[in-house]
Short mmCIF file of C-alpha atoms in Angstrom, two decimals:
data_model
loop_
_atom_site.label_atom_id
_atom_site.label_comp_id
_atom_site.label_asym_id
_atom_site.label_seq_id
_atom_site.Cartn_x
_atom_site.Cartn_y
_atom_site.Cartn_z
CA UNK A 354 -119.03 -21.14 13.32
CA UNK A 355 -121.90 -23.30 14.55
CA UNK A 356 -123.55 -22.68 18.00
CA UNK A 357 -121.85 -25.95 19.19
CA UNK A 358 -118.41 -24.74 18.19
CA UNK A 359 -119.13 -21.39 19.97
CA UNK A 360 -120.33 -23.22 23.09
CA UNK A 361 -117.32 -25.62 23.08
CA UNK A 362 -114.87 -22.46 22.55
CA UNK A 363 -116.37 -20.97 25.78
CA UNK A 364 -116.97 -23.91 28.01
CA UNK A 365 -113.36 -25.24 27.74
CA UNK A 366 -111.73 -22.12 29.34
CA UNK A 367 -114.26 -22.28 32.00
CA UNK A 368 -113.44 -25.93 32.65
CA UNK A 369 -109.67 -25.00 32.75
CA UNK A 370 -110.30 -22.24 35.31
CA UNK A 371 -112.40 -24.56 37.60
CA UNK A 372 -109.69 -26.98 37.34
CA UNK A 373 -107.12 -24.35 38.37
CA UNK A 374 -109.38 -23.23 41.28
CA UNK A 375 -109.78 -26.60 42.57
CA UNK A 376 -105.94 -27.17 42.26
CA UNK A 377 -105.26 -24.09 44.26
CA UNK A 378 -107.74 -24.99 46.80
CA UNK A 379 -105.92 -28.36 47.44
CA UNK A 380 -102.42 -26.92 47.51
CA UNK A 381 -102.80 -23.66 49.13
CA UNK A 382 -105.20 -23.60 52.27
CA UNK A 383 -107.17 -20.70 52.97
CA UNK A 384 -105.49 -17.72 54.78
CA UNK A 385 -107.74 -18.22 57.75
CA UNK A 386 -106.20 -21.62 58.35
CA UNK A 387 -102.71 -20.71 58.24
CA UNK A 388 -101.14 -18.96 61.33
CA UNK A 389 -99.94 -15.46 61.14
CA UNK A 390 -96.28 -15.21 59.86
CA UNK A 391 -96.47 -18.77 58.47
CA UNK A 392 -96.52 -20.28 54.99
CA UNK A 393 -98.81 -23.29 54.44
CA UNK A 394 -98.51 -25.57 51.33
CA UNK A 395 -100.36 -28.88 51.07
CA UNK A 396 -98.03 -31.88 50.39
CA UNK A 397 -99.76 -34.45 48.24
CA UNK A 398 -97.43 -37.17 49.02
CA UNK A 399 -97.84 -36.82 52.73
CA UNK A 400 -101.58 -35.94 52.71
CA UNK A 401 -101.22 -32.89 54.85
CA UNK A 402 -99.85 -29.40 55.37
CA UNK A 403 -96.13 -28.30 55.32
CA UNK A 404 -96.21 -25.27 57.77
CA UNK A 405 -93.20 -23.13 57.70
CA UNK A 406 -92.89 -20.33 60.32
CA UNK A 407 -89.03 -19.96 60.24
CA UNK A 408 -87.44 -16.66 60.78
CA UNK A 409 -90.86 -15.07 61.74
CA UNK A 410 -89.80 -13.35 64.95
CA UNK A 411 -92.09 -15.54 66.83
CA UNK A 412 -92.03 -15.40 70.61
CA UNK A 413 -94.58 -18.12 71.25
CA UNK A 414 -95.88 -21.18 69.46
CA UNK A 415 -98.94 -20.21 67.26
CA UNK A 416 -101.99 -21.35 69.11
CA UNK A 417 -104.04 -22.36 66.22
CA UNK A 418 -102.08 -24.57 63.94
CA UNK A 419 -103.91 -26.65 61.29
CA UNK A 420 -104.84 -29.92 62.41
CA UNK A 421 -103.53 -31.70 59.44
CA UNK A 422 -100.13 -30.10 59.73
CA UNK A 423 -97.41 -32.89 58.80
CA UNK A 424 -94.24 -30.93 58.79
CA UNK A 425 -93.91 -27.83 61.13
CA UNK A 426 -90.94 -25.65 61.09
CA UNK A 427 -90.52 -23.10 63.96
CA UNK A 428 -86.76 -22.68 63.74
CA UNK A 429 -85.00 -19.47 63.96
CA UNK A 430 -87.32 -17.57 66.29
CA UNK A 431 -87.49 -16.44 69.80
CA UNK A 432 -89.65 -19.01 71.21
CA UNK A 433 -89.04 -19.34 74.97
CA UNK A 434 -91.16 -22.09 76.01
CA UNK A 435 -93.15 -25.24 74.97
CA UNK A 436 -96.53 -25.30 76.91
CA UNK A 437 -97.76 -28.74 77.82
CA UNK A 438 -100.14 -30.28 75.13
CA UNK A 439 -99.55 -27.35 72.63
CA UNK A 440 -99.34 -29.93 70.01
CA UNK A 441 -102.06 -32.18 71.16
CA UNK A 442 -104.28 -31.86 68.29
CA UNK A 443 -101.78 -32.41 65.61
CA UNK A 444 -102.28 -36.20 65.17
CA UNK A 445 -100.55 -36.21 61.61
CA UNK A 446 -97.34 -34.38 62.71
CA UNK A 447 -94.19 -36.10 61.60
CA UNK A 448 -91.60 -33.58 61.83
CA UNK A 449 -91.20 -30.75 64.32
CA UNK A 450 -88.19 -28.35 64.04
CA UNK A 451 -87.84 -25.98 67.04
CA UNK A 452 -84.13 -25.28 66.55
CA UNK A 453 -82.51 -22.02 67.22
CA UNK A 454 -84.80 -20.69 69.54
CA UNK A 455 -84.63 -19.61 73.28
CA UNK A 456 -86.57 -22.66 74.94
CA UNK A 457 -85.08 -23.12 78.50
CA UNK A 458 -86.83 -26.15 80.00
CA UNK A 459 -89.38 -28.84 78.90
CA UNK A 460 -92.48 -30.15 80.78
CA UNK A 461 -93.89 -33.84 81.19
CA UNK A 462 -96.53 -33.13 78.41
CA UNK A 463 -94.60 -30.88 76.09
CA UNK A 464 -94.99 -33.28 73.33
CA UNK A 465 -98.33 -35.05 74.37
CA UNK A 466 -100.35 -36.25 71.60
CA UNK A 467 -97.83 -36.63 69.00
CA UNK A 468 -95.82 -39.47 70.21
CA UNK A 469 -97.27 -41.89 68.03
CA UNK A 470 -96.63 -40.04 64.72
CA UNK A 471 -93.64 -37.97 65.25
CA UNK A 472 -90.50 -39.04 63.55
CA UNK A 473 -88.18 -36.11 63.68
CA UNK A 474 -87.88 -33.61 66.79
CA UNK A 475 -85.15 -31.05 66.42
CA UNK A 476 -84.28 -29.19 69.58
CA UNK A 477 -80.83 -28.09 69.02
CA UNK A 478 -79.34 -24.70 69.46
CA UNK A 479 -81.68 -23.60 72.40
CA UNK A 480 -81.12 -22.65 76.01
CA UNK A 481 -82.40 -25.87 77.46
CA UNK A 482 -80.94 -26.58 80.72
CA UNK A 483 -83.56 -28.98 82.41
CA UNK A 484 -86.25 -31.36 81.24
CA UNK A 485 -88.79 -33.30 83.03
CA UNK A 486 -87.82 -36.94 83.60
CA UNK A 487 -90.82 -38.06 81.25
CA UNK A 488 -90.37 -35.42 78.56
CA UNK A 489 -89.22 -37.99 75.99
CA UNK A 490 -90.61 -41.07 77.75
CA UNK A 491 -93.11 -42.10 75.04
CA UNK A 492 -91.44 -40.48 71.88
CA UNK A 493 -90.12 -42.83 69.26
CA UNK A 494 -89.01 -39.96 67.07
CA UNK A 495 -85.26 -39.16 66.24
CA UNK A 496 -84.37 -36.38 68.75
CA UNK A 497 -81.58 -33.79 68.02
CA UNK A 498 -80.45 -32.05 71.18
CA UNK A 499 -77.06 -30.50 70.29
CA UNK A 500 -75.71 -27.39 71.54
CA UNK A 501 -77.91 -26.73 74.61
CA UNK A 502 -76.42 -25.74 78.04
CA UNK A 503 -77.64 -28.95 80.01
CA UNK A 504 -77.60 -29.08 83.68
CA UNK A 505 -76.72 -32.77 84.39
CA UNK A 506 -78.86 -33.95 87.31
CA UNK A 507 -81.41 -36.61 88.48
CA UNK A 508 -84.36 -35.58 86.20
CA UNK A 509 -82.09 -35.47 83.10
CA UNK A 510 -80.45 -38.64 83.85
CA UNK A 511 -83.97 -40.29 84.05
CA UNK A 512 -85.06 -38.47 80.92
CA UNK A 513 -81.91 -39.83 78.94
CA UNK A 514 -82.56 -43.37 80.38
CA UNK A 515 -85.86 -43.24 78.57
CA UNK A 516 -84.13 -42.77 75.25
CA UNK A 517 -82.53 -46.04 75.05
CA UNK A 518 -83.52 -46.23 71.36
CA UNK A 519 -82.05 -42.62 70.74
CA UNK A 520 -78.56 -43.40 71.90
CA UNK A 521 -77.11 -40.94 69.33
CA UNK A 522 -78.97 -38.05 70.76
CA UNK A 523 -78.07 -39.08 74.24
CA UNK A 524 -74.47 -39.02 73.24
CA UNK A 525 -74.68 -35.52 72.07
CA UNK A 526 -75.68 -34.20 75.58
CA UNK A 527 -72.85 -32.31 77.18
CA UNK A 528 -72.99 -31.19 80.81
CA UNK A 529 -72.74 -27.30 80.98
CA UNK A 530 -73.19 -27.79 84.86
CA UNK A 531 -73.65 -30.82 86.85
CA UNK A 532 -74.44 -32.01 90.40
CA UNK A 533 -70.87 -33.30 90.38
CA UNK A 534 -68.21 -30.53 89.56
CA UNK A 535 -65.83 -33.11 87.78
CA UNK A 536 -68.58 -33.89 85.26
CA UNK A 537 -68.95 -30.33 83.78
CA UNK A 538 -67.99 -30.21 80.12
CA UNK A 539 -68.09 -33.81 79.63
CA UNK A 540 -70.62 -36.02 77.74
CA UNK A 541 -73.57 -36.93 79.94
CA UNK A 542 -73.10 -40.60 79.01
CA UNK A 543 -69.81 -40.50 80.76
CA UNK A 544 -71.47 -39.79 84.10
CA UNK A 545 -71.31 -43.32 85.82
CA UNK A 546 -72.70 -41.99 89.09
CA UNK A 547 -76.60 -42.44 89.98
CA UNK A 548 -77.43 -38.69 90.32
CA UNK A 549 -80.82 -39.57 92.05
CA UNK A 550 -79.03 -41.44 94.83
CA UNK A 551 -76.65 -38.65 95.06
CA UNK A 552 -79.43 -36.18 95.48
CA UNK A 553 -81.08 -38.31 98.21
CA UNK A 554 -77.82 -38.53 99.92
CA UNK A 555 -77.34 -34.79 99.68
CA UNK A 556 -80.84 -34.32 101.09
CA UNK A 557 -80.25 -36.80 103.88
CA UNK A 558 -76.79 -35.16 104.67
CA UNK A 559 -78.60 -31.64 104.73
CA UNK A 560 -81.42 -32.96 106.95
CA UNK A 561 -78.61 -34.40 109.47
CA UNK A 562 -76.74 -31.22 109.68
CA UNK A 563 -79.99 -29.34 110.23
CA UNK A 564 -81.05 -31.65 113.11
CA UNK A 565 -77.33 -31.46 114.42
CA UNK A 566 -77.66 -27.47 114.30
CA UNK A 567 -81.02 -27.69 116.23
CA UNK A 568 -79.60 -30.11 118.80
CA UNK A 569 -76.54 -27.95 119.39
CA UNK A 570 -78.55 -24.81 119.80
CA UNK A 571 -80.63 -26.53 122.51
CA UNK A 572 -77.78 -27.89 124.38
CA UNK A 573 -76.08 -24.35 124.16
CA UNK A 574 -79.51 -22.80 125.52
CA UNK A 575 -79.55 -25.42 128.55
CA UNK A 576 -75.67 -24.67 129.34
CA UNK A 577 -76.38 -20.88 129.30
CA UNK A 578 -79.56 -21.28 131.51
CA UNK A 579 -77.63 -23.28 134.23
CA UNK A 580 -74.80 -21.05 134.16
CA UNK A 581 -76.81 -18.13 134.35
CA UNK A 582 -78.71 -19.57 137.26
CA UNK A 583 -75.45 -20.33 138.94
CA UNK A 584 -74.25 -16.82 138.63
CA UNK A 585 -77.58 -15.33 140.05
CA UNK A 586 -77.17 -17.86 142.96
CA UNK A 587 -73.67 -16.82 143.71
CA UNK A 588 -74.51 -13.08 143.65
CA UNK A 589 -77.45 -13.63 145.88
CA UNK A 590 -75.22 -15.46 148.43
CA UNK A 591 -72.68 -12.73 148.27
CA UNK A 592 -75.29 -10.08 148.85
CA UNK A 593 -76.63 -11.98 152.00
CA UNK A 594 -73.02 -12.31 153.28
CA UNK A 595 -72.45 -8.49 152.89
CA UNK A 596 -75.41 -7.68 155.01
CA UNK A 597 -74.43 -6.26 158.63
CA UNK A 598 -75.16 -8.86 161.55
CA UNK A 599 -78.24 -8.07 163.64
CA UNK A 600 -77.26 -6.26 167.10
CA UNK A 601 -78.37 -7.94 170.26
CA UNK A 602 -80.85 -6.34 172.53
CA UNK A 603 -79.80 -5.06 176.04
CA UNK A 604 -82.25 -7.26 177.92
CA UNK A 605 -80.52 -10.19 176.22
CA UNK A 606 -77.27 -9.06 177.64
CA UNK A 607 -78.63 -8.71 181.38
CA UNK A 608 -80.15 -11.94 181.22
CA UNK A 609 -76.86 -13.46 180.22
CA UNK A 610 -74.75 -11.71 183.03
CA UNK A 611 -77.32 -12.89 185.65
CA UNK A 612 -77.10 -16.44 184.65
CA UNK A 613 -73.31 -16.30 184.80
#
């Protein structure tokens, strides 16, 4: 075996090893980049990371998600809130799965920063009762909201109106509770009442009732004050009548007799 053959026999395995290391570096990000309890795999077709944190007993959304995350699965956890702007730096995010968690409400900026890229948002099987009126306003994604205990009010009506392109999602919103008792258990799109005006009328009625209550209380006080004064005057008059008459002096009696 010549020196050239010996060199080639050793260099080829080294090249294969280097290629393997490069491939692993591309497909498997470093552990420091991947949140605890999650699995991060690089997707060569989407040019980003597929981050899976399903069934990891998470109680909150990991704070340090890789900026090149394309698919993020947070389903089947115990996440109770979506803080405003929590996904703000994920400008490549296309799919976000938050199903089977304990989210109760959504703020105005819950999905800020991902409106332009997000294609699928799964919020099904949570505990969502209310959302900010602009929570979905700028999203173009397909939104899945099945199996949530929605409270149908003005804010939800405004949020749904901002999902005109997402009619399928809006049709799946069922009212667990409502400002109108006869709407409970019915699809939200069946509500043909303007709940925002209803809330305004309810507020006006409450103000009217409050003002009437104050007015009635003032009138009652005035009537009580007048009656109390009348009673005091009557008692004082009776007291004066009960006093004995002032007796006449003897000098006055003699003067009267002389005159007669």
